[in-house]
Backbone as JSON, one array per atom type, in Angstrom:
{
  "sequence": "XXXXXXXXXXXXXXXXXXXXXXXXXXXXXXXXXXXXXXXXXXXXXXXXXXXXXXXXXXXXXXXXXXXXXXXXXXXXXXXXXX",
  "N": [[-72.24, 276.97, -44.23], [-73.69, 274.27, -45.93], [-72.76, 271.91, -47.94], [-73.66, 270.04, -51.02], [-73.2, 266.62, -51.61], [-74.13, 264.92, -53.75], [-74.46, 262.41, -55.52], [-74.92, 260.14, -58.5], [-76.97, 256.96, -58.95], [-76.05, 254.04, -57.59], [-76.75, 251.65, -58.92], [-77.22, 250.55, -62.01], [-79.96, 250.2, -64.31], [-79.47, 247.62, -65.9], [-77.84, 246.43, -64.65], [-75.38, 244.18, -62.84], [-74.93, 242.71, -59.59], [-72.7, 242.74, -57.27], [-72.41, 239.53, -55.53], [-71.84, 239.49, -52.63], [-72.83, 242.43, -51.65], [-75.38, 241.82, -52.9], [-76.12, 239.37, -51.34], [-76.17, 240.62, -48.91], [-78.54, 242.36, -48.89], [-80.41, 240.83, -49.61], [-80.86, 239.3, -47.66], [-81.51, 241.6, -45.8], [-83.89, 242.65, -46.87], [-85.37, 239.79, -46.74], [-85.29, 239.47, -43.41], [-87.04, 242.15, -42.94], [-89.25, 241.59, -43.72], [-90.13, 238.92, -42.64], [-90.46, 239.7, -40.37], [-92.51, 241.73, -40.18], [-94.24, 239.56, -41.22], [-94.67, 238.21, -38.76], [-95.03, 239.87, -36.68], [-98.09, 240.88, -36.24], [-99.61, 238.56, -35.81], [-98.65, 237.71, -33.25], [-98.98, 239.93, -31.79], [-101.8, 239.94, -32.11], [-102.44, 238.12, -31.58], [-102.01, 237.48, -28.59], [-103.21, 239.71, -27.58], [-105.86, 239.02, -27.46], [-105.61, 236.85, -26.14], [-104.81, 234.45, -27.12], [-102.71, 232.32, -26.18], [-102.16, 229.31, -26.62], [-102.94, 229.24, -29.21], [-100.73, 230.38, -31.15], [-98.61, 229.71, -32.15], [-100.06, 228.13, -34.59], [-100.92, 230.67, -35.45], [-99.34, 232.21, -36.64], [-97.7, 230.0, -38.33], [-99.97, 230.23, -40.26], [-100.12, 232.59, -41.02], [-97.74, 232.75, -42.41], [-98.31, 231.17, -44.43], [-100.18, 232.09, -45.6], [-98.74, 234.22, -46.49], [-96.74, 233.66, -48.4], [-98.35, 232.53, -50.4], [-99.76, 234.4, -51.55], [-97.43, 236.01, -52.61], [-96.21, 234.57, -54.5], [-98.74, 233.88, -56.2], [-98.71, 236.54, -57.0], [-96.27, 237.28, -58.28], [-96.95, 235.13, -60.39], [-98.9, 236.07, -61.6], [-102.06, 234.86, -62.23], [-105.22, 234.35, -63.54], [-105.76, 236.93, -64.49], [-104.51, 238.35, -61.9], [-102.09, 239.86, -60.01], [-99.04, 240.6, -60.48], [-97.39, 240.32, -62.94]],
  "CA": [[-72.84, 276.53, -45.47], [-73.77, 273.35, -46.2], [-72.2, 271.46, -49.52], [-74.47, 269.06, -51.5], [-72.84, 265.45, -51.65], [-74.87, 264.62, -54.98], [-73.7, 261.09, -56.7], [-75.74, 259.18, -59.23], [-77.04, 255.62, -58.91], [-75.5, 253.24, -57.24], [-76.83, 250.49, -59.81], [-78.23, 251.31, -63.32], [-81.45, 249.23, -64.3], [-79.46, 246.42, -65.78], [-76.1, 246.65, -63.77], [-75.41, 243.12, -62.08], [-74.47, 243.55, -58.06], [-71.59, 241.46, -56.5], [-72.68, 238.62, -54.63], [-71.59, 239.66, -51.49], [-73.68, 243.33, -51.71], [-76.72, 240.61, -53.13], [-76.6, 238.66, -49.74], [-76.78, 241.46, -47.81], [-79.39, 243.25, -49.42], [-82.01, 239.83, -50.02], [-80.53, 239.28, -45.84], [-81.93, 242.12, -45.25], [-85.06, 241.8, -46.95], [-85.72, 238.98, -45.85], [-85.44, 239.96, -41.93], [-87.64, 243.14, -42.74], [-90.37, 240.64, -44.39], [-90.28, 238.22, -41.61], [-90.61, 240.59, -38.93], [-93.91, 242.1, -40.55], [-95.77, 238.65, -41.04], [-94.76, 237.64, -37.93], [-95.21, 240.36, -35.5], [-98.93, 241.04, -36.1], [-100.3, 237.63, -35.57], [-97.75, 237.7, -32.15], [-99.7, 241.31, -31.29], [-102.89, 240.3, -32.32], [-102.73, 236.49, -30.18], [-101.87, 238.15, -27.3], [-104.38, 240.73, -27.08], [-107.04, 238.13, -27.68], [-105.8, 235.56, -25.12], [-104.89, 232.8, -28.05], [-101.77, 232.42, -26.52], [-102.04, 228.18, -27.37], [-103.13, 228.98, -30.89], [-99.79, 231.53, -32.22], [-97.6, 229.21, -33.47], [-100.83, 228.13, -35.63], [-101.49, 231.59, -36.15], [-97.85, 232.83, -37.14], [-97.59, 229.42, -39.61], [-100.91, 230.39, -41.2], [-99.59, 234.23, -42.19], [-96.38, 232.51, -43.12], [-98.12, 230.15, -45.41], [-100.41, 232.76, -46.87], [-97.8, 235.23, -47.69], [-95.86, 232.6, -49.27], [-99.07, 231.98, -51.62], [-99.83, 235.64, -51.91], [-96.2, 236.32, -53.29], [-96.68, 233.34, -55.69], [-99.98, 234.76, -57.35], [-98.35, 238.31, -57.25], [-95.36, 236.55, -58.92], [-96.71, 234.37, -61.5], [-100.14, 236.28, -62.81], [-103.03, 233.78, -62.33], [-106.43, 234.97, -63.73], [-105.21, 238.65, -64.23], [-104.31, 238.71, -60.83], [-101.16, 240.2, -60.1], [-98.1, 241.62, -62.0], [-96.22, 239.16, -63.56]],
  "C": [[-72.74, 275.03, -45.6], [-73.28, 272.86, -47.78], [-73.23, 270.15, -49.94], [-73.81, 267.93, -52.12], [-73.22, 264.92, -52.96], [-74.05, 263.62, -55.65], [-74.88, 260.67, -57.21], [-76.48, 258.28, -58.13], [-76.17, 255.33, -58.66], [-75.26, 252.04, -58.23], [-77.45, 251.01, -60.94], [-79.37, 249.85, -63.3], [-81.03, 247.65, -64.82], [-77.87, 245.78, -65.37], [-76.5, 245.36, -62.7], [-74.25, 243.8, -60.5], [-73.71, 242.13, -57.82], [-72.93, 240.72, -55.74], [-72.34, 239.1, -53.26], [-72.93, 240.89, -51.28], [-75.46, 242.69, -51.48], [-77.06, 239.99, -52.0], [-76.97, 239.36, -49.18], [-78.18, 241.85, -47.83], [-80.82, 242.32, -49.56], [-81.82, 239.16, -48.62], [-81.49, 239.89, -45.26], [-83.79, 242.33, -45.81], [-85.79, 241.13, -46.34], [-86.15, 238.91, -44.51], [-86.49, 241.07, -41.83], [-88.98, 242.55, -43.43], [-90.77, 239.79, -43.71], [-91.2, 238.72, -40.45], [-92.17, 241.27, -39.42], [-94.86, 241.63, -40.65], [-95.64, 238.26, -40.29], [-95.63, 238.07, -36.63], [-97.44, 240.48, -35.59], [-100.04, 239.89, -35.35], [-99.64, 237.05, -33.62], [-99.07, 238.82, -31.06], [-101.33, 240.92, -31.24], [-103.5, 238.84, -30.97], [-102.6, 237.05, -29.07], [-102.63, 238.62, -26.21], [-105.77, 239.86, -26.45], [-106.86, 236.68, -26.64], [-105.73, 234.46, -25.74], [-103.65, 232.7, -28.15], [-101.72, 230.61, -27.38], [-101.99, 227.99, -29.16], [-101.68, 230.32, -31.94], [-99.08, 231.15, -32.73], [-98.59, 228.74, -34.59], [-101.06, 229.84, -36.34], [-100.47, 232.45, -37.47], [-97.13, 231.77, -38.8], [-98.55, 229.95, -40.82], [-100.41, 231.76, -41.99], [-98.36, 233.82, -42.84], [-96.94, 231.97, -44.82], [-99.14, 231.4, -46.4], [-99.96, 234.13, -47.4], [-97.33, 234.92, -48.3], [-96.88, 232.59, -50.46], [-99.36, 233.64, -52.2], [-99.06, 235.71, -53.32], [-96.38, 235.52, -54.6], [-97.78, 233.71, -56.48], [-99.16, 236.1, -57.45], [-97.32, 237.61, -58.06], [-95.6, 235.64, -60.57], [-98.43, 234.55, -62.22], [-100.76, 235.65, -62.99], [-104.05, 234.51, -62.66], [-106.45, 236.37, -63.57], [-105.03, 239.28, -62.85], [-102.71, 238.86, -60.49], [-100.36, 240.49, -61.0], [-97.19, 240.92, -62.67], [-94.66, 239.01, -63.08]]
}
């Protein structure tokens, strides 16, 4: 027989998280956000034979996820969520 482990939340909705937990967690983020605008433009130069042009290609998805995030972030012309 199996037994069911069952705990709550970890955090409630306005429950502040150690700093240490916080690093990890916007660490890891971070690394799993990287790795997604990076690899495609890596995969996609490749294929296409542009190896000269991937560090242009890899800045350009950098720079427009960066602006993305920023409209999704700060609601310009009812665009994004505040």
């Amino acid at each position: 027989m199996s037994q069911s482990h069952e705990q709550g939340l970890l955090y409630g909705l306005d429950a502040r998280i150690g700093p240490v937990p916080a690093f990890f967690a916007a660490l890891q983020h971070l690394l799993a956000s990287v790795v997604g605008i990076i690899t495609p433009p890596l995969i996609i130069g490749s294929v296409l034979g542009l190896q000269a042009y991937i560090p242009y290609l890899i800045s350009m998805s950098l720079l427009v996820s960066g602006l993305g995030t920023f409209l999704q972030a700060r609601r310009f012309f009812g665009v994004g969520a505040g």
